[in-house]
Coordinates of C-alpha atoms in Angstrom, one line a residue:
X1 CA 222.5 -8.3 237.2
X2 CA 218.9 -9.2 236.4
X3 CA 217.0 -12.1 234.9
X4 CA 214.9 -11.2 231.9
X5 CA 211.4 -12.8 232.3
X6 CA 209.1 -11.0 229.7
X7 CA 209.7 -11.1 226.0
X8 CA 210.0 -7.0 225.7
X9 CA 212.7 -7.2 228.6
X10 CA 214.1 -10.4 226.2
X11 CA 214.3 -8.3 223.6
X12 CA 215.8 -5.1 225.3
X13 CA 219.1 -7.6 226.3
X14 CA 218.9 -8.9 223.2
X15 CA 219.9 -5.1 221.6
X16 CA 222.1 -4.3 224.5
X17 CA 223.9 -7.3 224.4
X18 CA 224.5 -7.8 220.5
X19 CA 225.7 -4.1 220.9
X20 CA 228.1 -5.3 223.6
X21 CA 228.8 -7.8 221.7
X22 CA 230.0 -6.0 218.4
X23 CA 232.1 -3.6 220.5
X24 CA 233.9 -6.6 221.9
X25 CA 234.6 -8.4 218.5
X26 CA 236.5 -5.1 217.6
X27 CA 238.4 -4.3 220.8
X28 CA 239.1 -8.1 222.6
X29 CA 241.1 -8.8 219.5
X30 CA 244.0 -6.6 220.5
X31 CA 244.0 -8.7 223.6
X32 CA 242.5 -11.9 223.0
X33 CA 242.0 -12.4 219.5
X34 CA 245.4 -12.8 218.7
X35 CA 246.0 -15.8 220.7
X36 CA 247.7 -18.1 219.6
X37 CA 249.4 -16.4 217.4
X38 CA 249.0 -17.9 214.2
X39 CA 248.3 -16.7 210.5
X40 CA 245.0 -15.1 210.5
X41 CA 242.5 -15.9 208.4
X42 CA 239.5 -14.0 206.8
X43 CA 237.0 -16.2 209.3
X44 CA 239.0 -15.3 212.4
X45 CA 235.7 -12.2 212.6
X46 CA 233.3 -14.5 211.7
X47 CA 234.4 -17.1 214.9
X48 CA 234.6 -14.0 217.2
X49 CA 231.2 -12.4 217.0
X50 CA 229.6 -15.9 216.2
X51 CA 230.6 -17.0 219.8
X52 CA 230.5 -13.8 221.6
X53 CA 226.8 -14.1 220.6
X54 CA 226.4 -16.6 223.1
X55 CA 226.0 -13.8 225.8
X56 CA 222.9 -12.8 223.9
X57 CA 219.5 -15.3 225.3
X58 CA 216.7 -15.7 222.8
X59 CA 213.3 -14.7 223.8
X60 CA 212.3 -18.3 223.4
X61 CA 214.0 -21.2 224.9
X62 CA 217.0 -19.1 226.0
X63 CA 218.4 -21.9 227.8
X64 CA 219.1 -23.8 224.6
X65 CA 219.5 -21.6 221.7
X66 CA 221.5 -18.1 222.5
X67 CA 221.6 -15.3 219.1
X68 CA 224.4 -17.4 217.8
X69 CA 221.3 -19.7 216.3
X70 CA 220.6 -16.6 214.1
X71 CA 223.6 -16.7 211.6
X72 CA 223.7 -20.6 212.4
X73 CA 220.6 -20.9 210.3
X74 CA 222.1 -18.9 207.5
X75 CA 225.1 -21.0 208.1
X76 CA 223.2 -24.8 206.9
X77 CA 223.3 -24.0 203.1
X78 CA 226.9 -23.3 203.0
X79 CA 229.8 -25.3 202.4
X80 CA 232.4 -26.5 205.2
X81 CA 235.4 -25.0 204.6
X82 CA 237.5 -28.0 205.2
X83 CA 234.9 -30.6 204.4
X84 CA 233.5 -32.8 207.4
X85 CA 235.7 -34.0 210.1
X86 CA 234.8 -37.7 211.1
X87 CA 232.1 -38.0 213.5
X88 CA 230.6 -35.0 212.7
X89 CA 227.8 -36.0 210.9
X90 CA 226.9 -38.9 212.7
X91 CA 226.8 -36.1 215.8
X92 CA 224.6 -34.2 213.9
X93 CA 222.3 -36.8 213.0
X94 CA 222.4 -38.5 216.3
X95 CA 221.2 -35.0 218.3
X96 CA 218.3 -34.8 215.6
X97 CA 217.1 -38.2 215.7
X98 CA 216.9 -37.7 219.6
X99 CA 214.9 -35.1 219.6
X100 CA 212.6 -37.0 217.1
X101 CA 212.9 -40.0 219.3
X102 CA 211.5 -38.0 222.4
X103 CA 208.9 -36.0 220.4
X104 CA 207.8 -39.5 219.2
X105 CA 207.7 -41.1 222.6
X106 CA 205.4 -38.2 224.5
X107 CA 203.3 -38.6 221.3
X108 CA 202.7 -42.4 221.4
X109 CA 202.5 -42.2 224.9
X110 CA 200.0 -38.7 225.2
X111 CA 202.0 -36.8 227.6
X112 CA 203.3 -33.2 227.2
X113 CA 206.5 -32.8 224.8
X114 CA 209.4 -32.2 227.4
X115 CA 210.4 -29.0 224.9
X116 CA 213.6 -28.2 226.8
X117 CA 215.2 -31.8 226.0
X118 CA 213.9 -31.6 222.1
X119 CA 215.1 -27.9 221.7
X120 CA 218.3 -28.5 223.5
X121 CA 219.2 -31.4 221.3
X122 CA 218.2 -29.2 217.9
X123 CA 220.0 -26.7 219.1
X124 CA 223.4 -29.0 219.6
X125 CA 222.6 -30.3 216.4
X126 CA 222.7 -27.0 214.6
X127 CA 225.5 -25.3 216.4
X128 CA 227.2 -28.1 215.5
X129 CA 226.8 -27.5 211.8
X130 CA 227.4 -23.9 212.8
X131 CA 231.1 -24.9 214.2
X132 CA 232.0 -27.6 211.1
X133 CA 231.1 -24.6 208.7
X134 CA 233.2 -21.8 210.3
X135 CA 236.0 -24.2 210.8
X136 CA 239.4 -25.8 209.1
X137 CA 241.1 -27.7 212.0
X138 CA 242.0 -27.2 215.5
X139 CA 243.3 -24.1 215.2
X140 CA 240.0 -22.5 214.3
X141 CA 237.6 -24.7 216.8
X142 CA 240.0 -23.9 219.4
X143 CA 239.4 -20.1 218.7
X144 CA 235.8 -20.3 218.3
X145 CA 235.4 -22.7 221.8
X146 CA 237.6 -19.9 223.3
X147 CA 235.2 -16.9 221.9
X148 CA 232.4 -19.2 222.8
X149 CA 233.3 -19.4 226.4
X150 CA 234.1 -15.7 226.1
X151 CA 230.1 -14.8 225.2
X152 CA 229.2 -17.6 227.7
X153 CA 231.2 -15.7 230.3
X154 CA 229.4 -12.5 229.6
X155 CA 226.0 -13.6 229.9
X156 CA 226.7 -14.7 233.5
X157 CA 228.3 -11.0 234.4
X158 CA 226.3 -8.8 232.6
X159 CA 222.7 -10.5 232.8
X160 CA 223.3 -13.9 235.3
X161 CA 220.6 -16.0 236.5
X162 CA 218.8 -16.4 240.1
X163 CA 221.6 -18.2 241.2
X164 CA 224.5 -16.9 239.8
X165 CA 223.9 -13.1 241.0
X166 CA 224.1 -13.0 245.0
X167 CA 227.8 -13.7 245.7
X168 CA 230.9 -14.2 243.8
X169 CA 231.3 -18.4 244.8
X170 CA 228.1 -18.5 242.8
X171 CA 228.8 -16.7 240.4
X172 CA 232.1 -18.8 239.8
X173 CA 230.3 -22.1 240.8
X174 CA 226.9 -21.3 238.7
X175 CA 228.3 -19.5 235.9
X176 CA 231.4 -18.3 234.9
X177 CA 234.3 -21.5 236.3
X178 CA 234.4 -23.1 233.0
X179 CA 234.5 -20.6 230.2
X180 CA 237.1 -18.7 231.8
X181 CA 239.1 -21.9 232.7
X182 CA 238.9 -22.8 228.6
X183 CA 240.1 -19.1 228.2
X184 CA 242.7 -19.5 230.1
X185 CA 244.0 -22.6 229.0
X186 CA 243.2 -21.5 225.3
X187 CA 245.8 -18.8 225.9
X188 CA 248.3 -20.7 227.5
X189 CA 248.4 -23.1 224.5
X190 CA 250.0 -20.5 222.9
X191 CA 253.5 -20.4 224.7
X192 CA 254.0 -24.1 223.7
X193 CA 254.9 -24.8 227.3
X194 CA 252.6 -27.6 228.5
X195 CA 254.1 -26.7 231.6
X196 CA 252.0 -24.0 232.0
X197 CA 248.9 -25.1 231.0
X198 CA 249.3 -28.2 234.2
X199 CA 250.2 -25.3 235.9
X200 CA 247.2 -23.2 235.4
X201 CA 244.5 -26.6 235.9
X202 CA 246.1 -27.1 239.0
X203 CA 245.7 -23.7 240.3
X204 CA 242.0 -23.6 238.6
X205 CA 241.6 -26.6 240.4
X206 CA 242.8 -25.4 243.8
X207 CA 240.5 -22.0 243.5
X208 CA 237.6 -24.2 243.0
X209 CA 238.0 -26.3 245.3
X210 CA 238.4 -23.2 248.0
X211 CA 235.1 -21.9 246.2
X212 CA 233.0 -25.3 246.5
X213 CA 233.2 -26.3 243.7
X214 CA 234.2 -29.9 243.7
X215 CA 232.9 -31.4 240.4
X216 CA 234.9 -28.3 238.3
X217 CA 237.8 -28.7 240.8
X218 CA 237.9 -32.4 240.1
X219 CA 237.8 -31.6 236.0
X220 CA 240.5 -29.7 236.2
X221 CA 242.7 -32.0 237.8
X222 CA 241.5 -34.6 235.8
X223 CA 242.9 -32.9 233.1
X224 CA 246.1 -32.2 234.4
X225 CA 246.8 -35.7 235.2
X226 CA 245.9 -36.8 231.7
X227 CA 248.6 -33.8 230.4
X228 CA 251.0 -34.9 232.1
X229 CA 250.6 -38.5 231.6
X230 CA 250.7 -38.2 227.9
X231 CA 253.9 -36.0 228.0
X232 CA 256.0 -35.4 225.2
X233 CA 256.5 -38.1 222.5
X234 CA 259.6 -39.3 223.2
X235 CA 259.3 -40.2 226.7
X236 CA 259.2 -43.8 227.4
X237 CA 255.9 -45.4 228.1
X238 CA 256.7 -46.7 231.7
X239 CA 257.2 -43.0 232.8
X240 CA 254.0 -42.2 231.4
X241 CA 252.2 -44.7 233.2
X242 CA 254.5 -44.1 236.4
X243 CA 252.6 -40.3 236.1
X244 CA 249.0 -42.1 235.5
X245 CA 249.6 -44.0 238.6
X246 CA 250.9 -41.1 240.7
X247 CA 248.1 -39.0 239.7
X248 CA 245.6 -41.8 240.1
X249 CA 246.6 -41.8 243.7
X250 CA 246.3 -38.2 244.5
X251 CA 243.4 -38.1 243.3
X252 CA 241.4 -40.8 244.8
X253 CA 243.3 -40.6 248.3
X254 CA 245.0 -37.8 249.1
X255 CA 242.6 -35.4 247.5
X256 CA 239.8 -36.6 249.4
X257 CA 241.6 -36.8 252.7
X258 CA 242.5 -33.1 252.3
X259 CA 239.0 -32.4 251.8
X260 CA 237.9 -34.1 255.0
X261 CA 240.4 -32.6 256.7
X262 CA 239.8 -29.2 256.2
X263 CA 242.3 -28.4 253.9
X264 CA 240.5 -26.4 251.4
X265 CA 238.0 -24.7 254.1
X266 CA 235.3 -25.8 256.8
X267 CA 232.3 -25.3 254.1
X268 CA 234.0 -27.7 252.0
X269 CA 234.5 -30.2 254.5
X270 CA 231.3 -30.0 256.5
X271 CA 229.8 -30.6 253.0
X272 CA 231.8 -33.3 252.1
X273 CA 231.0 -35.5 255.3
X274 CA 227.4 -34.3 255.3
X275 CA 226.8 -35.9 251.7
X276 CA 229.2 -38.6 252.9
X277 CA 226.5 -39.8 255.7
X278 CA 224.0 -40.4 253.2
X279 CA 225.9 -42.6 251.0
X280 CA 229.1 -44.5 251.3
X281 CA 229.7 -43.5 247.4
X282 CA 232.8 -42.1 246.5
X283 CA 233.5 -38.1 248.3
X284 CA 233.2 -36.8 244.9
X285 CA 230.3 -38.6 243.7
X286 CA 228.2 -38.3 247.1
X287 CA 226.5 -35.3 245.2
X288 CA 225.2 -37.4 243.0
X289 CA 221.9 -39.1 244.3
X290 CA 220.1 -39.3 240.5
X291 CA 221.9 -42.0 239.2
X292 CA 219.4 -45.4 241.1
X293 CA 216.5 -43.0 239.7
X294 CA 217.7 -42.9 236.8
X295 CA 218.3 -46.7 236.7
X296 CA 214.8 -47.5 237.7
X297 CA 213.3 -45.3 235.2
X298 CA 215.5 -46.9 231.9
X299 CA 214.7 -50.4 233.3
X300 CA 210.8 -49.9 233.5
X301 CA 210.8 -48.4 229.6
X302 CA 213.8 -49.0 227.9
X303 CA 213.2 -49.2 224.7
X304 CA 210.6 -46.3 224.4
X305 CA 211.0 -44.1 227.1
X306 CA 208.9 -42.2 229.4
X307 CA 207.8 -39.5 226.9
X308 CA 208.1 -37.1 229.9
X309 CA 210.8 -37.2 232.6
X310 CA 207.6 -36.2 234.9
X311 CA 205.2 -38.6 234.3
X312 CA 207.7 -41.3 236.2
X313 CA 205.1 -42.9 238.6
X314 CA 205.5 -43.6 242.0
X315 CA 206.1 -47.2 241.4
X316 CA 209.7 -46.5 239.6
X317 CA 210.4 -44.1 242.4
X318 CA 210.4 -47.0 244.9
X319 CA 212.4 -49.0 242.8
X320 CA 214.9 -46.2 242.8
X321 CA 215.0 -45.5 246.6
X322 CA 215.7 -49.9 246.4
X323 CA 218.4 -49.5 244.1
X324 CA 219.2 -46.6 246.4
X325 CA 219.9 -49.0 249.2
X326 CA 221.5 -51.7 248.2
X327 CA 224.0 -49.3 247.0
X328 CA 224.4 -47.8 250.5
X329 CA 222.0 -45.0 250.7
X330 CA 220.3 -45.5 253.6
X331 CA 218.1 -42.1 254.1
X332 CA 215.2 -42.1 251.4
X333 CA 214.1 -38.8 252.7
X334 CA 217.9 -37.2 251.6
X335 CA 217.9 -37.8 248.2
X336 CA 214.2 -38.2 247.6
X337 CA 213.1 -34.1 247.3
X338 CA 216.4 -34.3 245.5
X339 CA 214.9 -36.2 242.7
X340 CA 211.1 -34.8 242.6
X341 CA 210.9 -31.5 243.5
X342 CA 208.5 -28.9 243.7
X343 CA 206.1 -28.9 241.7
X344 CA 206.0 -32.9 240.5
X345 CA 209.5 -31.4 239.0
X346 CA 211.4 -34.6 238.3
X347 CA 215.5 -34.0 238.0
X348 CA 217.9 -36.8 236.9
X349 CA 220.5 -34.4 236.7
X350 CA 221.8 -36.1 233.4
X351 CA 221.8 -35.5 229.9
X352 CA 222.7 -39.2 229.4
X353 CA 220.5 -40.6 231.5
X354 CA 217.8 -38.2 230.8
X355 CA 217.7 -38.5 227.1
X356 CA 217.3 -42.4 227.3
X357 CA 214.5 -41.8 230.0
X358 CA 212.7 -39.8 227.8
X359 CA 213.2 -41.1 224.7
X360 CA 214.3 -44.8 225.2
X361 CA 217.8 -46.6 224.0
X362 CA 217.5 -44.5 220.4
X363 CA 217.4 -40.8 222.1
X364 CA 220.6 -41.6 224.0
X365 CA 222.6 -41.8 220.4
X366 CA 223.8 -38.2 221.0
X367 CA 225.2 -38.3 224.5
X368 CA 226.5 -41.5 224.4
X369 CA 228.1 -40.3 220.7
X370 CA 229.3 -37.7 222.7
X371 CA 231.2 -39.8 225.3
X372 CA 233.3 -42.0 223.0
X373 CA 234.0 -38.7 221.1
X374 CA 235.8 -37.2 224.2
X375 CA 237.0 -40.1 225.5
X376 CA 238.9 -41.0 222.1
X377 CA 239.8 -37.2 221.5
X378 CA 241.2 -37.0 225.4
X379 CA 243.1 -40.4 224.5
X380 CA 244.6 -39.4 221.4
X381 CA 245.4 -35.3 221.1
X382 CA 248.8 -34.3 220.7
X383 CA 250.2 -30.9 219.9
X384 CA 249.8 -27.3 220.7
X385 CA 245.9 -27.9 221.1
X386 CA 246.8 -31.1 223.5
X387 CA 245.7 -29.1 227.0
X388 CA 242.6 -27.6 225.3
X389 CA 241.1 -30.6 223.7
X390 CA 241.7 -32.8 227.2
X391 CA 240.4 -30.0 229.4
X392 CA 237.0 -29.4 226.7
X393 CA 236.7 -33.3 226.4
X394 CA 236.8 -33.9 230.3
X395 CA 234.5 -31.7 231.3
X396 CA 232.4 -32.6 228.3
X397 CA 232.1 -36.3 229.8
X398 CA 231.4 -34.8 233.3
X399 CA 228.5 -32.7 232.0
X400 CA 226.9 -35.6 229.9
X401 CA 227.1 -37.9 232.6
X402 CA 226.4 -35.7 235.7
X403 CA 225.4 -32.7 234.6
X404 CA 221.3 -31.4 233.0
X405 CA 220.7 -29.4 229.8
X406 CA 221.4 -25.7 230.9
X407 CA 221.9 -22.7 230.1
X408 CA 224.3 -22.4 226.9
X409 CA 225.2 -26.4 227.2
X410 CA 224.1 -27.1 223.8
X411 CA 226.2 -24.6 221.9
X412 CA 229.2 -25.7 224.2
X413 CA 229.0 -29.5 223.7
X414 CA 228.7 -29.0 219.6
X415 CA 231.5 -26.9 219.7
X416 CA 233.5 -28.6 222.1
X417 CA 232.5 -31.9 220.2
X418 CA 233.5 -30.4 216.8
X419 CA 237.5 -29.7 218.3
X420 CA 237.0 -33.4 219.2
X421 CA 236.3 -34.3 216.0
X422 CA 239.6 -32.2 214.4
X423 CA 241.3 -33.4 216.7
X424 CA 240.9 -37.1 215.4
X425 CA 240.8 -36.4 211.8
X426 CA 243.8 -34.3 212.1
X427 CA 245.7 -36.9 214.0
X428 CA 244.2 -40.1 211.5
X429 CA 245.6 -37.9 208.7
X430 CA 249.3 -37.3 210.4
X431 CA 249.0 -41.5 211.1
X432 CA 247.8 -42.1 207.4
X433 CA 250.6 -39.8 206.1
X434 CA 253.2 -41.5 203.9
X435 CA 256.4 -41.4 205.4
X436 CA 259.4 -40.4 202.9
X437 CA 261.7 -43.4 202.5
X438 CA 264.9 -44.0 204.3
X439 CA 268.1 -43.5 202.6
X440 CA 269.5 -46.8 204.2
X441 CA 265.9 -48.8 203.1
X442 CA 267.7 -51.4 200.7
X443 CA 264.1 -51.2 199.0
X444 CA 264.1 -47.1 198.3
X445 CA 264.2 -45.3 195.4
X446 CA 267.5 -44.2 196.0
X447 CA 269.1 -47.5 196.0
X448 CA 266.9 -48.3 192.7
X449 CA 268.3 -45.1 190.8
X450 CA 271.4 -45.7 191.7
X451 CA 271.7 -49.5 190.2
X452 CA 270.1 -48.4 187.5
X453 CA 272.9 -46.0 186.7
X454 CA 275.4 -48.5 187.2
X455 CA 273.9 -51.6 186.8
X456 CA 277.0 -53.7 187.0

């Protein structure tokens, strides 16, 4: 693996990996591209190369925009193919108006343009365009978040980052854990056996919890729980919540005391406890020291923002380590080089909370657009997509609310946001649809034909 830090080394991968990338379009769909198995159509192509091009980094702000951007700009002209599921727009607009919202702030205010934020949100905004364009339901935004994940995947084997290329647990925890859990659970959708997509989070779940990673571990779960829950149809609603309640449960006791206990390795407990001494948060969430930052700097500027996440002042920073406090944190120096780091480097580990910071209340359209949107596509999918939509939706919430812009997170949220979107349309439309009327309705038009026939 290696990192690519000049443009000419930028542009070698970029040649290596498009060619990579065309040789997998034509042999992954004997094995891949034919999952589910449903008609093809003539854009099933288009969807493979367009996310296996997510393995391919731009020479300029690779973190945000990947080669996909290329036919993504030749994609704004042209027409949806199924029109504009709801929400979409208002995404679109939301991730633009952010990044104008932060550009505008660091203007007014005369500090540096935070360029990663701006071109991370453009980038969301046009992959999101991208996805409506090459898409007709869930069918096809479940096939390009799969192909997506696929490139994503790819990047981290063939190329990787800093972190991702020393040892396999980084590797999983840095890089490759969520495309290849949306892979799998893309392919298990296709059996029909819900079954066996709990089956496969819960073992997901388990291997990342082994591996250190909680926060993925905890998604996966998550998700299961929220499968099984919902159920089939016809189950009655107190058996439903009996599930929530049971899963509830395991997840905020017994999970956590299996963790402590060593269940799922030493590392993973000594970790736990460590992060547990410095707050008395929740085990999951003692990772998590941004959040009183991030509190003090929205309530110093609200309504404008900072400009530039780094020119916070020391000021705000005490007013976080306050907050810090009184919410049980009781070492400073813990969490402290956790949120400024080298450098005058300021991390709120947030696209939520970083965007409002920034920008002010305006620039926070996008993520918290983004949360409803998975929360009400989570809430209501049903079907063969059911497992795929919860599993994108939860860890889309997870990584707007805990998690920075990285590497590739653009493209994802707009695509995972766009099988959001389907998913509500499509289900609006099957509640909207017009149900035929009952033979044993005294008001059909059965009954009305047949007194008219005989009308004595």
């Amino acid at each position: 693996m290696f990192e690519p830090e000049t443009v000419d080394t930028t542009i070698l991968v970029i040649f290596i990996g498009t060619a990579i990338s065309a040789v997998a379009a034509i042999v992954m769909p004997w094995a891949f591209g034919r999952v589910p198995r449903t008609t093809s159509t003539p854009y099933d192509n288009y969807r493979r190369a367009f996310g296996l091009l997510a393995a391919v980094p731009m020479p300029w702000f690779r973190s945000a925009f990947c080669a996909a951007s290329v036919p993504g700009i030749f994609l704004i002209p042209i027409k949806p193919l199924n029109g504009w599921p709801r929400w979409s727009k208002a995404l679109i607009g939301a991730a633009i108006g952010g990044a104008f919202m932060i550009a505008a702030s660091a203007f007014l205010q005369g500090v540096p343009l935070p360029v990663t934020a701006i071109a991370s949100l453009l980038a969301a905004a046009l992959f999101a365009s991208s996805a409506v364009k090459l898409t007709a339901g869930e069918r096809d935004a479940g096939q390009l978040i799969a192909w997506t994940a696929a490139g994503h995947a790819l990047f981290f084997i063939l190329i990787g980052t800093s972190n991702t290329s020393d040892t396999f647990e980084h590797l999983w925890k840095y890089g490759i854990a969520t495309p290849v859990t949306i892979i799998l659970i893309y392919m298990a959708v296709s059996t029909g056996r819900t079954w066996l997509s709990a089956a496969l989070l819960a073992a997901l779940g388990v291997t990342s919890m082994s591996l250190g990673f909680r926060s993925h571990a905890l998604v996966c779960l998550i998700s299961m729980v929220v499968l099984l829950a919902k159920g089939a149809s016809s189950r009655p609603r107190w058996a439903k919540v009996g599930v929530a309640i049971v899963g509830i449960y395991a997840l905020a006791i017994l999970l956590p005391n299996s963790i402590s206990s060593g269940a799922f390795g030493a590392d993973v407990q000594a970790r736990t406890i460590a992060q547990e001494q410095v707050s008395d948060a929740p085990a999951f969430l003692a990772g998590r020291v941004e959040p009183p930052f991030s509190i003090a700097a929205i309530s110093e500027k609200p309504l404008l923002g900072w400009g530039n996440l780094n020119k916070i002042d020391h000021a705000t920073e005490a007013s976080g380590v306050q907050i810090a406090r009184d919410l049980g944190m009781e070492n400073p120096d813990s969490y402290r080089k956790i949120w400024v780091r080298e450098g005058g480097q300021v991390s709120l580990h947030s696209v939520f909370f970083e965007s409002w910071a920034a920008g002010g209340v305006l620039a926070a359209g996008f993520p918290a657009l983004l949360i409803c949107l998975f929360s009400a596509a989570a809430i209501r999918a049903r079907g063969q997509y059911a497992a795929l939509v919860v599993l994108v939706s939860v860890q889309g919430l997870w990584d707007v609310v805990f998690s920075p812009w990285g590497y590739n997170r653009p493209i994802l949220f707009a695509i995972s946001a766009v099988l959001a979107c389907w998913c509500i349309t499509e289900h609006r439309r099957v509640e909207n649809k017009p149900q035929p009327h009952s033979l044993s309705d005294p008001g059909s038009n059965h009954l009305v034909g047949r007194s008219a026939r005989n009308p004595t």
